PDB file of C-alpha atoms in Angstrom:
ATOM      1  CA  UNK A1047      -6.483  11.641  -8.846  1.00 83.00           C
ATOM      2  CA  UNK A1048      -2.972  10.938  -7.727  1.00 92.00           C
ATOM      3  CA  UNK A1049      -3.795   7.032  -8.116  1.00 91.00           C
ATOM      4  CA  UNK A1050      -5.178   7.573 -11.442  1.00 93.00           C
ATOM      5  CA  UNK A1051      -2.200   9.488 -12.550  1.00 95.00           C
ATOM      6  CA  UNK A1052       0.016   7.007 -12.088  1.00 95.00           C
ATOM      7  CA  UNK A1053      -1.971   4.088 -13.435  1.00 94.00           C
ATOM      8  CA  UNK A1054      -1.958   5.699 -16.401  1.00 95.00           C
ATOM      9  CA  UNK A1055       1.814   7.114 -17.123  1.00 96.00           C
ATOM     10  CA  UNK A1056       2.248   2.870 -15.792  1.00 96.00           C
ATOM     11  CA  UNK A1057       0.392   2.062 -18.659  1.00 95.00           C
ATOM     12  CA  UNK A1058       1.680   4.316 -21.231  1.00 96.00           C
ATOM     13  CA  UNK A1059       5.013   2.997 -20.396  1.00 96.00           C
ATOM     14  CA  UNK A1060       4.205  -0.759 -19.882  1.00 95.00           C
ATOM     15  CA  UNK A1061       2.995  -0.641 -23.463  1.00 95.00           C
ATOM     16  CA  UNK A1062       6.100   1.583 -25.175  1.00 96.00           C
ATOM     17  CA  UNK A1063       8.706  -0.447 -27.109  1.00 94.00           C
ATOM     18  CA  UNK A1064      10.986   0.715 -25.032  1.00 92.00           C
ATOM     19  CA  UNK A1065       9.715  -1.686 -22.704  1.00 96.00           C
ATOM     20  CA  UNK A1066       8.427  -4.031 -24.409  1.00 94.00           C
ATOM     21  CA  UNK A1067      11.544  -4.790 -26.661  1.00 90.00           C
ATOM     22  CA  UNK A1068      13.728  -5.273 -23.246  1.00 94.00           C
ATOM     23  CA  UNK A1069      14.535  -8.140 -21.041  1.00 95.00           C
ATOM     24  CA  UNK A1070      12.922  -9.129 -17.896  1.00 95.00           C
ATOM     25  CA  UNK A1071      15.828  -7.689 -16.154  1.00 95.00           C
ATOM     26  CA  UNK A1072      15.527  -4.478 -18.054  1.00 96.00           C
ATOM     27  CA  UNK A1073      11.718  -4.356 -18.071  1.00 96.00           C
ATOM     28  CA  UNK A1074      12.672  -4.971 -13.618  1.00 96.00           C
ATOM     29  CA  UNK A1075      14.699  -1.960 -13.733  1.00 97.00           C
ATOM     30  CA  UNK A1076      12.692   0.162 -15.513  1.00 97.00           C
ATOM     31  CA  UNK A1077       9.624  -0.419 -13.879  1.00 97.00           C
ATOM     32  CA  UNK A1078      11.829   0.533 -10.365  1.00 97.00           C
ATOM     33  CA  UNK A1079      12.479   3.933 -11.840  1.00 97.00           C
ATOM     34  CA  UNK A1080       9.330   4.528 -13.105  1.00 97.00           C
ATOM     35  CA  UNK A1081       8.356   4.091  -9.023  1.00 96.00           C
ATOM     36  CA  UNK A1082      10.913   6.452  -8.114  1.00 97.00           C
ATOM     37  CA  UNK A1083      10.666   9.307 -10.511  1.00 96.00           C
ATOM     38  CA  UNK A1084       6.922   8.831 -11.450  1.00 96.00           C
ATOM     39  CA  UNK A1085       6.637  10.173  -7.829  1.00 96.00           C
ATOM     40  CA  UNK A1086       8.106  13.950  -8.396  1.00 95.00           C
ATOM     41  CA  UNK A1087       6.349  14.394 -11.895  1.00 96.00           C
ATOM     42  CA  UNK A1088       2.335  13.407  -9.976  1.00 97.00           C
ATOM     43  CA  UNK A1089       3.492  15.884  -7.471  1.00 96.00           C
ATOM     44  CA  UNK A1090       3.881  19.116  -9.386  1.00 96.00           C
ATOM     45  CA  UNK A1091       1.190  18.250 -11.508  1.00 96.00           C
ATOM     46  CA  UNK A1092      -1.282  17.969  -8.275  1.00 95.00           C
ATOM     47  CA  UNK A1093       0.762  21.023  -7.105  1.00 95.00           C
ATOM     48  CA  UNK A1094      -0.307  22.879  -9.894  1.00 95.00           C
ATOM     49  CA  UNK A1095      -3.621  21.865 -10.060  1.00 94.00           C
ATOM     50  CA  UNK A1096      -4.457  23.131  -6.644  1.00 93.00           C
ATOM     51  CA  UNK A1097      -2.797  25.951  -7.166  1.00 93.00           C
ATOM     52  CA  UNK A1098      -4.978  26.519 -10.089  1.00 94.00           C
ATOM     53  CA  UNK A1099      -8.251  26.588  -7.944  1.00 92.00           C
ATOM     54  CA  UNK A1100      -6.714  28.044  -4.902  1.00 92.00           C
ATOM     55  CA  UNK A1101      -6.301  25.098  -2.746  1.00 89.00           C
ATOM     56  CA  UNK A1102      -3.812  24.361  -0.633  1.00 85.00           C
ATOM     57  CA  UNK A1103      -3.361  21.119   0.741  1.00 85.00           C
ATOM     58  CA  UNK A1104      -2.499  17.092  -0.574  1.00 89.00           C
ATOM     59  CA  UNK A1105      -2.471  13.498  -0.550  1.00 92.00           C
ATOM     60  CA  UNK A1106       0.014  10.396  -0.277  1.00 93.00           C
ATOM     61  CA  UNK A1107       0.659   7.964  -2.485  1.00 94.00           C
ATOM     62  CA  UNK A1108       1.429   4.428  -1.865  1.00 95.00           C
ATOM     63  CA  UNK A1109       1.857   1.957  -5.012  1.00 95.00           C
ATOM     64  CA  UNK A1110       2.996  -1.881  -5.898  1.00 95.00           C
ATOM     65  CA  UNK A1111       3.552  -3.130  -9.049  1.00 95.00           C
ATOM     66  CA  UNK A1112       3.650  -7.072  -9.206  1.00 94.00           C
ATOM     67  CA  UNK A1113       5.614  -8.312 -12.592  1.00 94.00           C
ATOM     68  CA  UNK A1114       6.472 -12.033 -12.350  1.00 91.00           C
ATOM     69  CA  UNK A1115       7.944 -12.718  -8.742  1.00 92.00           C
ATOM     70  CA  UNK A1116       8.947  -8.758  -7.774  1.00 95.00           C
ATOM     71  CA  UNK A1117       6.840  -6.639  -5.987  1.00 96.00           C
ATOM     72  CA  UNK A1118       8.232  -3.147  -6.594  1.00 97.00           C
ATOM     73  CA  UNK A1119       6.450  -1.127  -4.091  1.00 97.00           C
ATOM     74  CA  UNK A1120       6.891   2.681  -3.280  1.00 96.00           C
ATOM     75  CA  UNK A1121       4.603   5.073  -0.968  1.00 96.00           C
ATOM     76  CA  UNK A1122       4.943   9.300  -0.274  1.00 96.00           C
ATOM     77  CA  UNK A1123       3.955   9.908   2.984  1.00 92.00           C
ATOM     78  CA  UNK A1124       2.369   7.993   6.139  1.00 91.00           C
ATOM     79  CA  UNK A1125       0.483   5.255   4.508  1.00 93.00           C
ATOM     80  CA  UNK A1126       1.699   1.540   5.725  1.00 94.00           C
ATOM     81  CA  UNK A1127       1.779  -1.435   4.061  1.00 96.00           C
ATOM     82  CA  UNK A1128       3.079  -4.759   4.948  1.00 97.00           C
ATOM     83  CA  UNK A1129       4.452  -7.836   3.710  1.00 97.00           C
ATOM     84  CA  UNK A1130       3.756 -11.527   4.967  1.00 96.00           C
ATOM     85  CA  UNK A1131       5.237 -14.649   3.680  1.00 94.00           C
ATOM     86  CA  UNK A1132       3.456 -17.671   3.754  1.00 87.00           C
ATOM     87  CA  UNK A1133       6.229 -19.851   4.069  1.00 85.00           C
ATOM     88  CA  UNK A1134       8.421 -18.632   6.117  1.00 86.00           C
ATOM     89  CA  UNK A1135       5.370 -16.611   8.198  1.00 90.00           C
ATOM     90  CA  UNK A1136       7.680 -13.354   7.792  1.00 94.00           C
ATOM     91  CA  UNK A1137       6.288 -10.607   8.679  1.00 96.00           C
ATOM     92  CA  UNK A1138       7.787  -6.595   8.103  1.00 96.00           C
ATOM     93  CA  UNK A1139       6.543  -3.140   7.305  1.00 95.00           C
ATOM     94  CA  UNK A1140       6.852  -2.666   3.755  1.00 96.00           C
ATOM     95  CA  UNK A1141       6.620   1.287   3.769  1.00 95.00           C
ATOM     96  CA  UNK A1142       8.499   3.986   5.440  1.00 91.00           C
ATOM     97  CA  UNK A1143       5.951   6.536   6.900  1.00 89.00           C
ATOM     98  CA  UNK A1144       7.593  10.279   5.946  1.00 87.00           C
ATOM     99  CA  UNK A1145       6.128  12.373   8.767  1.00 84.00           C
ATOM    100  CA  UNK A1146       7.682  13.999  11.612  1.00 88.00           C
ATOM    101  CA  UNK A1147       6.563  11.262  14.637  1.00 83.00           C
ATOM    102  CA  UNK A1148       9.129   9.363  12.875  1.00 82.00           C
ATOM    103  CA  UNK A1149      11.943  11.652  11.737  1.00 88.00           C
ATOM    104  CA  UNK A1150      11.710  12.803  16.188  1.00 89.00           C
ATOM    105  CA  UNK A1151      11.885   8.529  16.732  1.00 85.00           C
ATOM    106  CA  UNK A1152      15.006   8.119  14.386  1.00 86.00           C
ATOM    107  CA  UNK A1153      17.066  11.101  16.263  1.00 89.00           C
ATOM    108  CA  UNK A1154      16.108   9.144  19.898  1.00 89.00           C
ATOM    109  CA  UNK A1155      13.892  12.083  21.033  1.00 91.00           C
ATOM    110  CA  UNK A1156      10.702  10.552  21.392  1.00 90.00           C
ATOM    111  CA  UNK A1157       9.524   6.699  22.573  1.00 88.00           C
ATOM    112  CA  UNK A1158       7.079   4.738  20.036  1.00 81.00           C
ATOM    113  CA  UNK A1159       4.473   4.608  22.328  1.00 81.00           C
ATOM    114  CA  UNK A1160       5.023   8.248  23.917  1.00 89.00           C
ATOM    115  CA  UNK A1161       2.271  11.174  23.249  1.00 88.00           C
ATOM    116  CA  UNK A1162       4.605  13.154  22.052  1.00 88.00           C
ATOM    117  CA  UNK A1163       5.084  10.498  18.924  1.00 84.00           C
ATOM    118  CA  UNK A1164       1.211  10.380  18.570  1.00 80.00           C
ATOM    119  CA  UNK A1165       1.212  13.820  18.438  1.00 84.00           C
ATOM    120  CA  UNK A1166       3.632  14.236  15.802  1.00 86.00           C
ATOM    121  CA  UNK A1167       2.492  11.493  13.267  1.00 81.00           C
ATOM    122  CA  UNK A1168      -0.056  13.554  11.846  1.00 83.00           C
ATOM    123  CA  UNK A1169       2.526  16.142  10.698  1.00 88.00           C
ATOM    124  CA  UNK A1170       3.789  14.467   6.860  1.00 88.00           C
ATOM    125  CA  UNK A1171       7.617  15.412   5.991  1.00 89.00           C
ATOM    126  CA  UNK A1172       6.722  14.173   2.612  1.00 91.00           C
ATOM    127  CA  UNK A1173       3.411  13.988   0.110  1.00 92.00           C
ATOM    128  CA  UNK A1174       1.793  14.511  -2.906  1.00 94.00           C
ATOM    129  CA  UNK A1175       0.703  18.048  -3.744  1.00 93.00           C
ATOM    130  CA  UNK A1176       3.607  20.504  -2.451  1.00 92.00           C
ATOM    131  CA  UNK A1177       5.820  23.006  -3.980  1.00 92.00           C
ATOM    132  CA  UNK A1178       9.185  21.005  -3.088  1.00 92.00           C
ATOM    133  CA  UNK A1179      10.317  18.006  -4.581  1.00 94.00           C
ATOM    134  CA  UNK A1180       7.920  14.860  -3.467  1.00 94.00           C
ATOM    135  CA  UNK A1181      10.890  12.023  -2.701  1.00 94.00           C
ATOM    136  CA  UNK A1182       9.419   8.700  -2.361  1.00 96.00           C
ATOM    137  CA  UNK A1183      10.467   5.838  -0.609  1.00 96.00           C
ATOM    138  CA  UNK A1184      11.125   2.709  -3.171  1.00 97.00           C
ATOM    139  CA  UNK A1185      12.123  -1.056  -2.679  1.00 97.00           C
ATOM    140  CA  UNK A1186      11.482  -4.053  -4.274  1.00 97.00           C
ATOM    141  CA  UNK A1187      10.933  -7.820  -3.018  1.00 96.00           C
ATOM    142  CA  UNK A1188       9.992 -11.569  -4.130  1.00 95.00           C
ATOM    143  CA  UNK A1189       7.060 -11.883  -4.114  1.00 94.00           C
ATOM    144  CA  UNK A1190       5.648 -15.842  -4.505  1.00 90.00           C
ATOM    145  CA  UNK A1191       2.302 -17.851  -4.248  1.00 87.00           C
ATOM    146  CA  UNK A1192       0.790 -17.770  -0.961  1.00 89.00           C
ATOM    147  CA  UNK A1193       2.624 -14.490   0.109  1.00 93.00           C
ATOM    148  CA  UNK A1194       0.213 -11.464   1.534  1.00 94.00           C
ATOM    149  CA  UNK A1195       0.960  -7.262   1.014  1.00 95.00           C
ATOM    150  CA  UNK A1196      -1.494  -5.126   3.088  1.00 96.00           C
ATOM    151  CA  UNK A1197      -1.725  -1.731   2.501  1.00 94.00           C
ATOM    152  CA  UNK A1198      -4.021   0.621   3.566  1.00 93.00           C
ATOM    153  CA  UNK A1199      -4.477   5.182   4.927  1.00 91.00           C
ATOM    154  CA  UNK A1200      -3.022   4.949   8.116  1.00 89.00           C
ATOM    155  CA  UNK A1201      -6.306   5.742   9.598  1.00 89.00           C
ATOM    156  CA  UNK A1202      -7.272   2.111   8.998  1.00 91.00           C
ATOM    157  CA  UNK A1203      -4.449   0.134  11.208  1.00 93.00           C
ATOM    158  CA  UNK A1204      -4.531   3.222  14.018  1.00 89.00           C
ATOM    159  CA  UNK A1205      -2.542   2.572  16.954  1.00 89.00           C
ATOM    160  CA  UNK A1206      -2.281  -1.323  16.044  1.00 93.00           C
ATOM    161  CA  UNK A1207       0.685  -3.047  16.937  1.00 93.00           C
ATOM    162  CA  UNK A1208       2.788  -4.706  14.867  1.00 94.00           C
ATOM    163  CA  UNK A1209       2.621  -8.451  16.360  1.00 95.00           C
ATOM    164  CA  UNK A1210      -1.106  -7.512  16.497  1.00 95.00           C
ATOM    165  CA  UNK A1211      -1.654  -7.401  13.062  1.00 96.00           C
ATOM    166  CA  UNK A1212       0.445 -10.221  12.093  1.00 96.00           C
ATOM    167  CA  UNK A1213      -1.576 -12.271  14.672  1.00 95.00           C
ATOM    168  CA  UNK A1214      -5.020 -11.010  12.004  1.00 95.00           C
ATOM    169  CA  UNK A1215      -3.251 -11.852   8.926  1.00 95.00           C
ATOM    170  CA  UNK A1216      -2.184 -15.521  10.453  1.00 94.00           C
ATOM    171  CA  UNK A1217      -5.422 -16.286  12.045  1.00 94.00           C
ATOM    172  CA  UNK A1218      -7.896 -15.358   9.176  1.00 92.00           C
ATOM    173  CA  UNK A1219      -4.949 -16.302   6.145  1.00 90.00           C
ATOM    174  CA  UNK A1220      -8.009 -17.859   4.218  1.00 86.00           C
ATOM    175  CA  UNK A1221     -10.421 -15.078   4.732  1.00 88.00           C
ATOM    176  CA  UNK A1222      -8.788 -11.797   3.418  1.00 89.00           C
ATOM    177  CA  UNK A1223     -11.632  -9.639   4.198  1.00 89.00           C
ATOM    178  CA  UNK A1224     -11.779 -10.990   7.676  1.00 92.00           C
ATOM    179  CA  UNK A1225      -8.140  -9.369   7.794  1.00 93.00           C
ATOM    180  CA  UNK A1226      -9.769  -5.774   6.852  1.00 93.00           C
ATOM    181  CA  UNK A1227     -12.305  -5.880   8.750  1.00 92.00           C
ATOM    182  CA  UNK A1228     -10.527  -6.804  12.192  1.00 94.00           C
ATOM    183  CA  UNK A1229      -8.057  -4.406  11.886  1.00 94.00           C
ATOM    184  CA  UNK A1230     -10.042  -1.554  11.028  1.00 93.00           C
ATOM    185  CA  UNK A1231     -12.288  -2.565  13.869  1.00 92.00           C
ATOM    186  CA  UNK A1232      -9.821  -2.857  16.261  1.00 94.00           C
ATOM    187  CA  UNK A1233      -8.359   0.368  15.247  1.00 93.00           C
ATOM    188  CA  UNK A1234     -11.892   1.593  15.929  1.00 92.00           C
ATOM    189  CA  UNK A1235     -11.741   0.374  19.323  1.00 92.00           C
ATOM    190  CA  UNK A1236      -8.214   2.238  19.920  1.00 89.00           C
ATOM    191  CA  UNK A1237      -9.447   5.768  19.485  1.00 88.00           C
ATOM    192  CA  UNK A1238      -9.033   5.870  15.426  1.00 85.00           C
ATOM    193  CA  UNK A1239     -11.211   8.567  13.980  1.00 84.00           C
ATOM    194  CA  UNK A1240      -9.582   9.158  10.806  1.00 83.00           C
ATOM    195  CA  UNK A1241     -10.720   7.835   7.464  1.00 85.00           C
ATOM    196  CA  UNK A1242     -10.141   4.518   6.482  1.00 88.00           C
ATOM    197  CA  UNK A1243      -8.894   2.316   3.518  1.00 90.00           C
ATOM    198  CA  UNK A1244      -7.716  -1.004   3.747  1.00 92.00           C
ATOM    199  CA  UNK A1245      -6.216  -3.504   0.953  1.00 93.00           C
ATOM    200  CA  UNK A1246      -5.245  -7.258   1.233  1.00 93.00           C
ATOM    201  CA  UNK A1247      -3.784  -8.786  -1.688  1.00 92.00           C
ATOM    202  CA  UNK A1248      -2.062 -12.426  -2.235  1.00 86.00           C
ATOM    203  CA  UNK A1249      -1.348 -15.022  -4.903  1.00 72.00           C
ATOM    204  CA  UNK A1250      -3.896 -17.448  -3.971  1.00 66.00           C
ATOM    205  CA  UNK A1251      -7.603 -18.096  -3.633  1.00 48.00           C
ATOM    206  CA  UNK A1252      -9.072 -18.854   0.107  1.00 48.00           C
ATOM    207  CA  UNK A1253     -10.513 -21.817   0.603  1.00 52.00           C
ATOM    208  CA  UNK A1254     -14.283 -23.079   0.279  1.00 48.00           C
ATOM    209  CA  UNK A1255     -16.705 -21.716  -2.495  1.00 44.00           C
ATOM    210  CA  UNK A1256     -15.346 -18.627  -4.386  1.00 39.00           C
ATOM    211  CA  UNK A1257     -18.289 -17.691  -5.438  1.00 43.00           C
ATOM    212  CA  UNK A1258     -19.576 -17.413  -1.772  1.00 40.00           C
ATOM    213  CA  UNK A1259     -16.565 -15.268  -0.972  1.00 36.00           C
ATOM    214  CA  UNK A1260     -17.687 -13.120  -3.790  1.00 36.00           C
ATOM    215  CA  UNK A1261     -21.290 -12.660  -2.965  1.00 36.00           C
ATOM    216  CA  UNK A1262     -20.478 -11.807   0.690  1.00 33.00           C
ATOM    217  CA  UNK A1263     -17.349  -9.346   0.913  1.00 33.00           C
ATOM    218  CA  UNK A1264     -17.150  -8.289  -3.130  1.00 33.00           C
ATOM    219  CA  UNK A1265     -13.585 -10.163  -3.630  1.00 32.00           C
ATOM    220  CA  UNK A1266     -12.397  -9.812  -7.200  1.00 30.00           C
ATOM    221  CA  UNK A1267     -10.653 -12.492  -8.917  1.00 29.00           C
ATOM    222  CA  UNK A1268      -8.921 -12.309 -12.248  1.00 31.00           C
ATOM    223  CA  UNK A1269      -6.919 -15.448 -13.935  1.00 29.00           C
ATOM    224  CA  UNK A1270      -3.566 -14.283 -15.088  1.00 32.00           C
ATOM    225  CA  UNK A1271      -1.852 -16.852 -17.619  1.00 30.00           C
ATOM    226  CA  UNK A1272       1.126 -16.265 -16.258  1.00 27.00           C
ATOM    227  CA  UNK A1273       0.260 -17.271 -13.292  1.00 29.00           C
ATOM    228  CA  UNK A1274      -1.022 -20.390 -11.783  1.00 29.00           C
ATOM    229  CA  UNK A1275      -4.416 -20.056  -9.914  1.00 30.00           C
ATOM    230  CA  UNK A1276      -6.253 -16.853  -8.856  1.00 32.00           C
ATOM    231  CA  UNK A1277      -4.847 -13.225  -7.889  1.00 38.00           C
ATOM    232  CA  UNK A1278      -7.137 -12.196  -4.766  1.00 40.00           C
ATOM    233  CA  UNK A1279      -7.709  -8.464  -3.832  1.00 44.00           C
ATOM    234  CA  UNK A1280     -10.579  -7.253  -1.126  1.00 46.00           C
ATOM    235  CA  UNK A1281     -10.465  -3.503  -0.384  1.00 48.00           C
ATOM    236  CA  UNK A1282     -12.669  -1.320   1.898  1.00 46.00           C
ATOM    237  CA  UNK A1283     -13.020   2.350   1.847  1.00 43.00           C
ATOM    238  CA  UNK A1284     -14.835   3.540   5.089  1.00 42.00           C
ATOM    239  CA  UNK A1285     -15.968   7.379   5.610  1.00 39.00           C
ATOM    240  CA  UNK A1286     -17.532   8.450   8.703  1.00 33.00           C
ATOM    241  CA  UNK A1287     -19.995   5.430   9.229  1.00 29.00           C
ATOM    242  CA  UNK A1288     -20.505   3.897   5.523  1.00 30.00           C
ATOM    243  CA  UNK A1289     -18.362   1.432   3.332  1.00 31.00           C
ATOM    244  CA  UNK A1290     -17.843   1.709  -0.001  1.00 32.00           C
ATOM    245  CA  UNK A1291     -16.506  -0.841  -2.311  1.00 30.00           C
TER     246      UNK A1291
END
């Protein structure tokens, strides 16, 4: 419900004179602090919510708002995402996981690869649902034809390492849900027993038949005017042992 929340305060404001009657540079801006505050306001709503019906507990948020050539991503809590570049074949986490496996790594008391990490990374610093303030982390990037964001619970990329899943995205560029699916495999294969959702989105259509791509992994495609070509987005949910779309 978190997700849904802010799709539709987006909307509400993506439609408001107030933005509409602004330049692109202004519209830029705004949308950035939407990311930022947006955050808090979701929060005590889900706070009080749960508190309503007695549960205790919450969710994180990750987000990315495309508008012309800026991505203006922000996430609360331990999801990843990453950002490739076609061109240049960068390659960088996009997100900043909020949980206490990294606060320990930042003060140079635990290794990346120790137990002690693994056993903190479970343990969120930040997240949708409490009675604190949520603070997100927000940035903003170009974001041009060709160029790949993966995002995804962090259940889906595991235990992965970092050159491993740029490797995925290099090797299958053309075949986005090949991406998913070898990373939540091979996250499989690591130990990962969490829950699992997994997003690939770029600016341009694979190659061969589209509507083959369709059929087989449920790609959707939607022609923006603005745009030249195709957006392409292929997601996978997986719970326990079945995928949902």
């Amino acid at each position: 419900k978190a997700g849904e929340k802010w799709m539709l305060k987006l909307q509400k404001l993506t439609i408001s004179n107030q933005f509409l009657g602004k330049s692109l540079n202004e519209q830029l801006e705004q949308l950035k602090n939407f990311s930022y505050h947006i955050i808090n306001e979701i929060n005590e709503e889900v706070y009080q919510e749960l508190s309503d019906r007695g549960i205790s507990g919450g969710t994180t948020l990750t987000t990315a708002i495309l508008y012309w050539d800026t991505l203006i991503f922000s996430n609360c809590g331990d999801s990843p995402a990453y950002y490739f570049g076609k061109e240049e074949q960068a390659f960088y986490k996009l997100s900043q996981e909020q949980n206490a496996a990294e606060e320990l790594l930042k003060e140079g008391k635990v290794g990346k690869d120790s137990m002690e990490y693994w056993n903190h990374k479970h343990m969120l610093t930040d997240y949708i649902g409490k009675y604190r303030k949520a603070i997100p982390y927000v940035t903003s990037i170009p974001f041009t034809s060709g160029d790949c964001l993966l995002m995804g619970s962090d259940g889906a990329f595991g235990k992965l390492k970092e050159e491993m899943i740029k490797k995925c995205i290099i090797t299958y560029y053309d075949k986005p849900e090949r991406i998913i699916l070898y990373i939540m495999q091979q996250a499989e294969k690591q130990g990962e027993e969490d829950n699992q959702t997994l997003l690939c989105y770029m600016d341009e259509p694979p190659k061969g038949n589209l509507e083959s791509h369709k059929e087989k992994r449920g790609l959707f495609f939607e022609n923006e005017e603005s745009r030249a070509g195709c957006k392409i987005g292929t997601g996978y949910s997986k719970i326990g042992t079945g995928y949902s779309e």
